[in-house]
Coordinates of C-alpha atoms in Angstrom, one line a residue:
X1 CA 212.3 234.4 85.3
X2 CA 211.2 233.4 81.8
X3 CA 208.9 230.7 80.8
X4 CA 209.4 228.7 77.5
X5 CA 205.7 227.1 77.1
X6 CA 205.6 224.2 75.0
X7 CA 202.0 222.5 74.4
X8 CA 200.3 219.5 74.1
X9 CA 196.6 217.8 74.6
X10 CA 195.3 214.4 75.0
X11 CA 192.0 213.1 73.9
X12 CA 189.7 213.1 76.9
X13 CA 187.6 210.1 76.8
X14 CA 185.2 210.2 80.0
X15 CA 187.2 211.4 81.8
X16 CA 190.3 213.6 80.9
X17 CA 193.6 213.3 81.2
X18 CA 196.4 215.9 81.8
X19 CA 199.9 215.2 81.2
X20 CA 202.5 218.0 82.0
X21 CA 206.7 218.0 82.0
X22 CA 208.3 220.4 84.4
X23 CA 211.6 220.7 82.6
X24 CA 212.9 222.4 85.4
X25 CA 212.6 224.9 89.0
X26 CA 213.7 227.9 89.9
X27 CA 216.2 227.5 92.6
X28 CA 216.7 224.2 94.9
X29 CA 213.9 222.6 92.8
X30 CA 214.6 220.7 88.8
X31 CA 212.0 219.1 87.8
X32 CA 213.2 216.0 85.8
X33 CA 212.9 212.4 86.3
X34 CA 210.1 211.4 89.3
X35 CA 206.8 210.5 88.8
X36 CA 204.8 212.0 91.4
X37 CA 201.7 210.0 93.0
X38 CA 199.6 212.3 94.6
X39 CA 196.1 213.0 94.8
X40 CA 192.4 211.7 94.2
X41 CA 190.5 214.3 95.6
X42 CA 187.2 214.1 97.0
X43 CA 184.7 217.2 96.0
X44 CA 181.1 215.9 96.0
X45 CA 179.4 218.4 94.2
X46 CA 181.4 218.0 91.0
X47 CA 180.5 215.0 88.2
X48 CA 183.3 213.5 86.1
X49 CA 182.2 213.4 82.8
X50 CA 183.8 215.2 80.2
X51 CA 184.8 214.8 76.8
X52 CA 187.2 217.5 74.6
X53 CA 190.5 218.0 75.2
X54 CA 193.0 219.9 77.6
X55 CA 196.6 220.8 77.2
X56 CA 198.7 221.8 80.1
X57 CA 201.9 223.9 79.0
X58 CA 205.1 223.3 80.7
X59 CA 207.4 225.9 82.1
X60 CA 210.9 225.7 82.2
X61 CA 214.0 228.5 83.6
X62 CA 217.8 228.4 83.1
X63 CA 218.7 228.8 86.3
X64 CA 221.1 225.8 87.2
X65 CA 220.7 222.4 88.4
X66 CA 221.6 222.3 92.1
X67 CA 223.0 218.9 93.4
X68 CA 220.9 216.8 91.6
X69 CA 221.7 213.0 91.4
X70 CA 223.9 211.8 88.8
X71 CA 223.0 215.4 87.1
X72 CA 219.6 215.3 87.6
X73 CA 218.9 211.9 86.0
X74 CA 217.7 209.0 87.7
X75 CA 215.0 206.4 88.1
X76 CA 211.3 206.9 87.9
X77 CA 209.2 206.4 90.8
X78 CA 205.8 207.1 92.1
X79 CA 202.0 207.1 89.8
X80 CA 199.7 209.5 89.0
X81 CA 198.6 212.8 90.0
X82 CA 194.8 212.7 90.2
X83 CA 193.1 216.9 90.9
X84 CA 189.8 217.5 90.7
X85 CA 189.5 220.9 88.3
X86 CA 186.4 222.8 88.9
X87 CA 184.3 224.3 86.1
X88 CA 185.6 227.1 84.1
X89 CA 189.6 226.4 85.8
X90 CA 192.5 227.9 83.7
X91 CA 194.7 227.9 85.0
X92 CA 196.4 225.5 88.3
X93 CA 199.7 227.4 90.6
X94 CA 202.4 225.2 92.1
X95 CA 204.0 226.9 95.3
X96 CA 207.4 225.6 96.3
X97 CA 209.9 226.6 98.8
X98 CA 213.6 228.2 98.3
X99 CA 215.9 229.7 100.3
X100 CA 214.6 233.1 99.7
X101 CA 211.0 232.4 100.3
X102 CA 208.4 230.6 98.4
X103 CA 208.3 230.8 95.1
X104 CA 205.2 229.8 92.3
X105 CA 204.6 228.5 88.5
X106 CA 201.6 228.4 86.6
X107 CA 200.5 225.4 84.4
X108 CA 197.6 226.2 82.1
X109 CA 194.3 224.2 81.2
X110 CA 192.8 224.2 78.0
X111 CA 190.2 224.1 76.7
X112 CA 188.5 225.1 80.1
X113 CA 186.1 222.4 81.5
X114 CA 182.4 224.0 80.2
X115 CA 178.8 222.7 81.3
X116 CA 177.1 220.3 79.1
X117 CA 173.5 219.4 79.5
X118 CA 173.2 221.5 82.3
X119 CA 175.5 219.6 84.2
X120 CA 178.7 220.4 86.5
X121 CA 182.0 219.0 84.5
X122 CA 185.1 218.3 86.0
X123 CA 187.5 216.6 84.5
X124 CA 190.1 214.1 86.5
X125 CA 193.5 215.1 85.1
X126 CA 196.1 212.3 85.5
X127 CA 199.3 214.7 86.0
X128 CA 202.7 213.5 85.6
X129 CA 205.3 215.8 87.4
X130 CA 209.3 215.1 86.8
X131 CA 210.7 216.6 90.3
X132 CA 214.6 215.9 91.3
X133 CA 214.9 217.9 94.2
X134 CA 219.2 218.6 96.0
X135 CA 216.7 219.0 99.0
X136 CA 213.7 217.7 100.9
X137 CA 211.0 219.7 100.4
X138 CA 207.3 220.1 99.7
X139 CA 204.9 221.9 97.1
X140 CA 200.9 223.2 97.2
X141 CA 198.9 223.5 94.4
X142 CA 195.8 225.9 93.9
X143 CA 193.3 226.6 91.3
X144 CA 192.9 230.1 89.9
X145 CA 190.6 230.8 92.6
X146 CA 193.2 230.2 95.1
X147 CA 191.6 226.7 96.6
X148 CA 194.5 224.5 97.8
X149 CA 193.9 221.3 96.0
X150 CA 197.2 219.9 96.9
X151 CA 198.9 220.6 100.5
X152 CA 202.8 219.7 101.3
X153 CA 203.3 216.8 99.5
X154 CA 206.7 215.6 99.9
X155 CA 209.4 215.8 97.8
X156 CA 212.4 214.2 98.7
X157 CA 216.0 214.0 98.3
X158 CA 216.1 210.6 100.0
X159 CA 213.5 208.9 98.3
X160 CA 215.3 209.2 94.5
X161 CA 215.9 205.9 93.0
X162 CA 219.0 206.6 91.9
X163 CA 220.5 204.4 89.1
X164 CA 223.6 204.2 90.7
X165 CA 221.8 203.1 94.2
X166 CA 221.1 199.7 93.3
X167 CA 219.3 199.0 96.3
X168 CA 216.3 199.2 96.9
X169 CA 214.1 198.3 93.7
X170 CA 212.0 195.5 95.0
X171 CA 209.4 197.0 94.2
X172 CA 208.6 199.5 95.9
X173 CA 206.5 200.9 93.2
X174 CA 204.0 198.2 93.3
X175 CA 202.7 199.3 96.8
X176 CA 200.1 201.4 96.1
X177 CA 199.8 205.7 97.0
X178 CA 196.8 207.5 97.5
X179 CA 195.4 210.4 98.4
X180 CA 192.0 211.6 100.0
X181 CA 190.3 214.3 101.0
X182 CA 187.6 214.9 103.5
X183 CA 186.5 218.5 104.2
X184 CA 189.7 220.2 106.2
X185 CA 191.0 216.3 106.4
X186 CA 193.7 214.9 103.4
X187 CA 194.6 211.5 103.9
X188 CA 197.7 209.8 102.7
X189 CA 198.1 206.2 102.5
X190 CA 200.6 203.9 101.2
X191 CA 199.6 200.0 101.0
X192 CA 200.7 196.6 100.5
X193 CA 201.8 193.2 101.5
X194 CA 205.1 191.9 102.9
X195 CA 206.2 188.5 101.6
X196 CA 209.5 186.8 103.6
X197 CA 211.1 183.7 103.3
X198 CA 212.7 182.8 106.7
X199 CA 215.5 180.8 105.6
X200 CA 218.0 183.6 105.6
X201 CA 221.0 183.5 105.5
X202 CA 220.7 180.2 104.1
X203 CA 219.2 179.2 101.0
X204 CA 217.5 182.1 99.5
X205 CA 215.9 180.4 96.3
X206 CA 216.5 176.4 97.4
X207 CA 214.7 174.6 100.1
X208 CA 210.9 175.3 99.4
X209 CA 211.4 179.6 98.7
X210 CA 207.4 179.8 99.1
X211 CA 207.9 183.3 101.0
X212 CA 204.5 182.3 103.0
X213 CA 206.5 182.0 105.9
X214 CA 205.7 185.4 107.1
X215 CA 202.9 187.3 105.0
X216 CA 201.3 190.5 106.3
X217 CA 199.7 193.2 104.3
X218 CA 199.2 196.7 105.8
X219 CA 198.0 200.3 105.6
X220 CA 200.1 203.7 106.7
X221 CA 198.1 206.6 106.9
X222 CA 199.1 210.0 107.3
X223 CA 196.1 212.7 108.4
X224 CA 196.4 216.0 108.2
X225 CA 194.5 219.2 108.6
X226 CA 193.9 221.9 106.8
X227 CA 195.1 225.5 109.4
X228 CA 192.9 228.0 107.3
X229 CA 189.3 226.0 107.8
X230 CA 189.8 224.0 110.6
X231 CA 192.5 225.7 112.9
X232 CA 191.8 224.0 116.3
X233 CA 191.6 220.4 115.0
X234 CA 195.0 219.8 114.6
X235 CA 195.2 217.3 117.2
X236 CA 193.8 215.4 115.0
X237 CA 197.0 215.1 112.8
X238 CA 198.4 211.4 112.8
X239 CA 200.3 208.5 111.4
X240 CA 198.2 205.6 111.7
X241 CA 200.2 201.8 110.5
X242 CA 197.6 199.3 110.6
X243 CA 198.8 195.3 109.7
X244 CA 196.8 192.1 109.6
X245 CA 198.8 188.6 109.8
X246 CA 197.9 187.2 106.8
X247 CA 200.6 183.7 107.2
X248 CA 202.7 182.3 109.3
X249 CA 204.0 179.5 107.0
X250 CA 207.5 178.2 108.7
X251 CA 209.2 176.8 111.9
X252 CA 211.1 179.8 112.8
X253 CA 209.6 182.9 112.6
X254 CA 208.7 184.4 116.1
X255 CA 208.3 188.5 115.2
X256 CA 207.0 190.7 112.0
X257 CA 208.0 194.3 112.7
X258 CA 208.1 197.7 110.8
X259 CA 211.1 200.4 111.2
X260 CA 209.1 203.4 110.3
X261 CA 212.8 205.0 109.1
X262 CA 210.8 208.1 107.8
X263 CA 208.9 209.6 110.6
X264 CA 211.2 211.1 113.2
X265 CA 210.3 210.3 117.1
X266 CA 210.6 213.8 118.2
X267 CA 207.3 214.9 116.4
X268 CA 205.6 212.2 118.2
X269 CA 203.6 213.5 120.9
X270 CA 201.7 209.9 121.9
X271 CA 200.6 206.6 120.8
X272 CA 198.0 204.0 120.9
X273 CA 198.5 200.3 120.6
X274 CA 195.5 197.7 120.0
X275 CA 196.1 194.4 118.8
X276 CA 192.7 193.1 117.4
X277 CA 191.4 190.1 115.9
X278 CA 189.7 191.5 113.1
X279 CA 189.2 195.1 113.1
X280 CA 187.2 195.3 116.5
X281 CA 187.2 192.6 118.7
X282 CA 189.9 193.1 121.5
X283 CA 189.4 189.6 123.2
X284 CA 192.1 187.7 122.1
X285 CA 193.4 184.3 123.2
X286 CA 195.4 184.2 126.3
X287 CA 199.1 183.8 126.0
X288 CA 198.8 184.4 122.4
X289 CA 200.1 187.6 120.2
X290 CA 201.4 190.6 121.5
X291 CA 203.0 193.9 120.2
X292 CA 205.8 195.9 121.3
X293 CA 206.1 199.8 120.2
X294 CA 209.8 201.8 120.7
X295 CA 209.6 205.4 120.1
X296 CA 212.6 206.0 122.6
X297 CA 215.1 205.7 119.5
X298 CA 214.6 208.4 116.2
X299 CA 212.6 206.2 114.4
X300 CA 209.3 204.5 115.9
X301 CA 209.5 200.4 116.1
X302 CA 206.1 198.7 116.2
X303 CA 206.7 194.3 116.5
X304 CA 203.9 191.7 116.4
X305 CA 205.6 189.2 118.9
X306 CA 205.2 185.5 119.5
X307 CA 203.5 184.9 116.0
X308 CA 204.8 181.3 116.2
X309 CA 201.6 180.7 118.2
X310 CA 199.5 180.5 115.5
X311 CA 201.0 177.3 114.0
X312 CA 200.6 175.9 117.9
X313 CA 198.1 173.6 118.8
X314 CA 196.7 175.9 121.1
X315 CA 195.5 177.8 118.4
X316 CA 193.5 175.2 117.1
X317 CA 190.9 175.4 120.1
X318 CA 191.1 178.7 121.2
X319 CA 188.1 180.3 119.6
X320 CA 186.9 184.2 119.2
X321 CA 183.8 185.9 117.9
X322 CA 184.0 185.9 114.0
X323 CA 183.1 189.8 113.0
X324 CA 181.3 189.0 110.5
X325 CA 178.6 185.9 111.4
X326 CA 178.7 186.3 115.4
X327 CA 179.6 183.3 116.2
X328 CA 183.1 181.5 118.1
X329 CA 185.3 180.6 116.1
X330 CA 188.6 178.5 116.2
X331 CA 191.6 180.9 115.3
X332 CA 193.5 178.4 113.3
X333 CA 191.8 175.0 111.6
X334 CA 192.6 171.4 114.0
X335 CA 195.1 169.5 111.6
X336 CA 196.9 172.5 110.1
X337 CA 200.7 172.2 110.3
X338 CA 200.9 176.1 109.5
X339 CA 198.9 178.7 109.9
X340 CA 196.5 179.9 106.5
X341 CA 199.0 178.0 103.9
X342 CA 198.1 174.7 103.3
X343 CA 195.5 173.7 101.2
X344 CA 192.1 172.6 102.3
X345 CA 192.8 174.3 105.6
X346 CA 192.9 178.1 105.0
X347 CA 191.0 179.9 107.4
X348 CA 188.4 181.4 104.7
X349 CA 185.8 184.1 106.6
X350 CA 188.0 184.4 109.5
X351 CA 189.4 187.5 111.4
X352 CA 193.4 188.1 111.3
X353 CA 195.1 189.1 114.3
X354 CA 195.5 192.9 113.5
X355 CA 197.8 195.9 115.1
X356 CA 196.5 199.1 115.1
X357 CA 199.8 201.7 116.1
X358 CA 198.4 205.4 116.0
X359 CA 201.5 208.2 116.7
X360 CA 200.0 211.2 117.3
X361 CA 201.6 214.8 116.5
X362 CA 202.3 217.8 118.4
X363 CA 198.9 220.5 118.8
X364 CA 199.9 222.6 115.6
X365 CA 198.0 225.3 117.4
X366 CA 200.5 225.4 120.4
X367 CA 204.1 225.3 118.0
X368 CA 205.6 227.4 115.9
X369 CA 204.9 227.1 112.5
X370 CA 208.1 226.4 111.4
X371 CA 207.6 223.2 114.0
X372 CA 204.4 222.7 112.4
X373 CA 205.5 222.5 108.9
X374 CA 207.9 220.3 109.6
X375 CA 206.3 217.9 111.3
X376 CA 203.4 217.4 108.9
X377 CA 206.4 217.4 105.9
X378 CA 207.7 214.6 108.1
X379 CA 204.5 212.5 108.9
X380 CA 203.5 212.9 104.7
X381 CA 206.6 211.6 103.8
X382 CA 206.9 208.8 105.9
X383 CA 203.9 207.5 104.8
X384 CA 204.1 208.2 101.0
X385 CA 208.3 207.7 100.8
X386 CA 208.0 203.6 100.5
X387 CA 211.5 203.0 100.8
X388 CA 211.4 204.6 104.4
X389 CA 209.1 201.2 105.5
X390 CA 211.7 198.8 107.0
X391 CA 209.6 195.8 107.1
X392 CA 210.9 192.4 109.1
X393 CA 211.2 189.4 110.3
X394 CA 213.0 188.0 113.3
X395 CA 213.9 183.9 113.5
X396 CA 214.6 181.4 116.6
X397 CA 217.3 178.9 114.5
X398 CA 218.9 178.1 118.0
X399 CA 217.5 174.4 118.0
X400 CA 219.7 173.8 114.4
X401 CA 222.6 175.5 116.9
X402 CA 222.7 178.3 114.9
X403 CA 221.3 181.2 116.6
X404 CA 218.7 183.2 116.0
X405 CA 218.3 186.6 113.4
X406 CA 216.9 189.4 111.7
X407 CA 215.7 189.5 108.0
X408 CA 214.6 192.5 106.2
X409 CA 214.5 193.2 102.4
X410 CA 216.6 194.3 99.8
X411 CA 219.0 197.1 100.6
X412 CA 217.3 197.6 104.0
X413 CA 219.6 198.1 107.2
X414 CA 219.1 195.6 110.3
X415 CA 217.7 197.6 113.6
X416 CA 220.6 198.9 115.8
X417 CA 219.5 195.9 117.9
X418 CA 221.4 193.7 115.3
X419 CA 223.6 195.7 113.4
X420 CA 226.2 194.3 115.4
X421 CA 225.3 191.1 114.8
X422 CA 224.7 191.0 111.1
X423 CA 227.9 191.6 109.6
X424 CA 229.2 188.0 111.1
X425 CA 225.6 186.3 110.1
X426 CA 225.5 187.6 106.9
X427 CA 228.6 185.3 106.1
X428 CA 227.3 182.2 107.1
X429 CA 225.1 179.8 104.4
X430 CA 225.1 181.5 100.7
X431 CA 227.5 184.1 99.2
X432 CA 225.6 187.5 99.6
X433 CA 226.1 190.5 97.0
X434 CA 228.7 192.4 98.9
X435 CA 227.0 196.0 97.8
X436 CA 223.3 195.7 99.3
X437 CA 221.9 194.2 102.2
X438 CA 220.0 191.0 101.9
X439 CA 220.4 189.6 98.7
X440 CA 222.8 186.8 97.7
X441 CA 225.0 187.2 95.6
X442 CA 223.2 185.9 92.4
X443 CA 220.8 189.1 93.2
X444 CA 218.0 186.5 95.4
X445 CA 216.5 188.0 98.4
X446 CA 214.4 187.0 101.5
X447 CA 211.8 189.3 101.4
X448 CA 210.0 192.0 98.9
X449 CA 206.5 194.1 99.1
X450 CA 203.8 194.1 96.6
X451 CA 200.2 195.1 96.3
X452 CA 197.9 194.5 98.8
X453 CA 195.1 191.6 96.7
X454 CA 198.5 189.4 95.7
X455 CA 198.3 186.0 96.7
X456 CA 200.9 184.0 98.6
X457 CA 201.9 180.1 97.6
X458 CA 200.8 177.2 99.2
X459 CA 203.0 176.0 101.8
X460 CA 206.4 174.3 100.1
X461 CA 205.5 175.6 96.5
X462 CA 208.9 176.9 95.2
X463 CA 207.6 180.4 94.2
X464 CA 209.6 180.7 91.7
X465 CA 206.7 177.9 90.2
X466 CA 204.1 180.0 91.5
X467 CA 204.7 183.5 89.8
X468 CA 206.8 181.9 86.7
X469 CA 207.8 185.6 86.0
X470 CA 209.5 186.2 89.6
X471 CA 212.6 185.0 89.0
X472 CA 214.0 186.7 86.0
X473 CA 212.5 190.3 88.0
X474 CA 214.2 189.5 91.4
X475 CA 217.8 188.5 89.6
X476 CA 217.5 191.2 87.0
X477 CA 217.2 194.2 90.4
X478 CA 213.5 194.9 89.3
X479 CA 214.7 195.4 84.8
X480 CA 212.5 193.0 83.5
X481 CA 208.8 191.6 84.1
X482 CA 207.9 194.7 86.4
X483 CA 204.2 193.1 86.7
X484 CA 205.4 189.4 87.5
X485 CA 202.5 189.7 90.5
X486 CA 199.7 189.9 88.1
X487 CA 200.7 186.5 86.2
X488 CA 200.6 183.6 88.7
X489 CA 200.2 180.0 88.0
X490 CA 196.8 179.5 90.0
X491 CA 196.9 176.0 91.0
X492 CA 200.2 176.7 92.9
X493 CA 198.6 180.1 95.1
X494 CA 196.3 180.7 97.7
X495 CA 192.9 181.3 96.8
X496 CA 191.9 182.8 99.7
X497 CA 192.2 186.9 99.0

């Protein structure tokens, strides 16, 4: 295979910054049009101070394109690629699987990181990788000295945003990606908040469209081990979904749930449940929240049931032991209508109910490796593959005799518990866009993620008021005003987070 290198180098100011193109892979692999979020890895005895400059060449090959969306080209997703390069690197290797075994490219570094003042340098290279892939799959990446500093991340044919999709652009790539590392531990996390409205299918942007209704924010956590340095910990290996009920701003929500659509049930060998309130504390009211987990289908279910009790007046004298002073504490403020959404009685200082769902994987020690390579393939990509989080709502309407149902986001199935069901509900109330899933047909949804310290409206304050920017995003499928979170009108939002 031939390589046609073309270069180019950034000023490093503090700390350097490496931009590379893969034009494209050999084989199953072109590189083109993703932006890869990977890594910011933890290596203690290195400092990150640095100032030159580093090019990184790209490599390209002519062998053809294999099945890649709409020829290759399609929406960006993902952020940046953060390695840690030791002293004196040249050179990094990318390893990536083909049918006829693994193959490698080399990306070099230049100028090499040197020692200043007698120091340790290491720059932190902010690498952009273009990857269409007619295949899931996975790469590793070493430095010249053959230390893994990337391990199977996922690359997926699923998780394209393909311009001709128009789904599922709401927006995913506001929930934040990260990776850690922690001796023969990497850690993958995806992060955010989910916002609904529970009027569905009603009146997506009339009534009060606050989208308090339901608000829960939430970390999913993949751990994995490193075989070579710590071969009989991988028991250890998990996917971890942790969720705190932030709101519960409406009449008719009675369930928040998550679909975990990318991690398959067979590499689940058990689970823990522990609904908390706060991170610790296990004594909970009484009759209060509960949590259902279903791994008996090929995805795992995890609900947070009968969240409706919150907004009870039973909720305003039980009391718990605050985590942080000690003392009881009333779980929702006497007066409140709602629960954390109306002003003057937000529950500032206080623990949130919180569900803890660990899965854990199959001993890698005891499978194949084939079987262990999958699995660990499957449990990265379900937590850094955002579109595979199918978060929800279910509603009890049935006092308006109308019944109750299911709301999820944009371009996200129903579970097979309502599949049935939806096609028939999705025709009552407004005219919904006949090509997607939960959005009317004037391109208004129900329900969206975004990053974890965005703040919900006070209770009946039209959000469309509240985050002035909202509504020209949501009815334009994510085109315009990508950042409309980061420019709210602060009178009309909580200021509680």
């Amino acid at each position: 295979m031939e390589f046609d290198f073309n270069n180019f180098s950034i000023v490093l100011i503090l700390l350097n910054f490496i931009y590379f193109s893969l034009k494209q892979l050999d084989s199953d692999i072109h590189f083109q049009d993703i932006n890869l979020n990977y890594i910011n890895m933890k290596i203690k005895h290195l400092l990150f101070v640095c100032i030159g400059a580093l090019a990184l060449h790209a490599c390209s090959s002519d062998e053809e394109i294999l099945n890649a969306p709409n020829g290759g080209v399609g929406e960006t997703a993902g952020t940046s690629v953060e390695l840690v390069v030791p002293v004196g690197c040249r050179t990094i290797r990318i390893d990536y699987p083909t049918a006829s075994g693994i193959e490698s490219m080399t990306a070099s570094i230049s100028p090499v990181a040197k020692v200043i003042s007698g120091q340790n340098v290491s720059p932190i290279t902010n690498t952009t990788v273009n990857i269409v892939s007619s295949v899931d799959t996975y790469v590793n990446i070493y430095d010249e000295n053959d230390t893994k500093l990337v391990e199977n991340f996922p690359i997926m044919a699923t998780s394209l945003r393909a311009a001709s999709a128009g789904n599922i652009m709401i927006p995913e790539d506001a929930v934040n990606e990260y990776v850690t590392s922690d001796g023969p531990f990497t850690f993958y996390h995806s992060s955010g908040v989910a916002m609904f409205d529970d009027s569905w299918p009603f009146f997506a942007a009339i009534v009060d469209a606050d989208f308090s209704d339901v608000v829960v924010d939430y970390d999913i956590e993949a751990k994995t081990v490193n075989m070579n340095q710590a071969p009989n910990q991988s028991w250890r290996e998990c996917v971890k979904v942790v969720m705190h009920l932030r709101t519960v701003g409406g009449m008719f929500p009675e369930k928040v749930g998550l679909v975990l659509e990318g991690l398959d049930s067979k590499y689940i060998d058990n689970y823990e449940a522990k609904l908390t309130l706060g991170n610790w504390n296990e004594v909970i009211p009484p009759n209060s929240l509960s949590s259902t987990v279903d791994i008996s289908g090929a995805h795992p279910i995890i609900t947070l049931n009968n969240i409706d009790w919150v907004t009870s007046t039973d909720a305003t004298h039980a009391t718990y032991i605050n985590s942080k002073t000690g003392k009881n504490q009333k779980v929702n403020i006497s007066g409140a209508k709602y629960y954390n959404v109306e002003p003057g009685f937000i529950n500032v200082g206080g623990d949130l109910f919180t569900l803890t769902v660990t899965f854990r994987g199959k001993d890698r020690s005891v499978t194949s490796k084939a079987e262990g390579d999958a699995m660990i393939a499957n449990f990265i990509g379900a937590v850094m593959n955002t579109e595979t989080q199918n978060f929800f709502i279910n509603t009890d309407t049935r006092h308006f005799n109308v019944g109750n149902f299911e709301i999820h986001m944009k371009g996200y199935n129903p579970t097979d518990a309502y599949s049935s069901i939806y096609p028939s509900a999705s025709t009552i109330g407004v005219a919904k866009d006949n090509s997607t899933t939960y959005c009317d047909n004037q391109g208004y949804v129900w329900g969206f993620k975004v990053p974890v310290l965005t703040r919900h409206a006070w209770e009946e304050t039209s959000f469309f008021e509240a985050y002035p920017e909202y509504e020209a995003w949501v009815k334009s499928n994510g085109a315009v005003n990508k950042e409309w979170y980061k420019h709210p009108e602060g009178s009309k939002i909580s200021i509680w987070w």
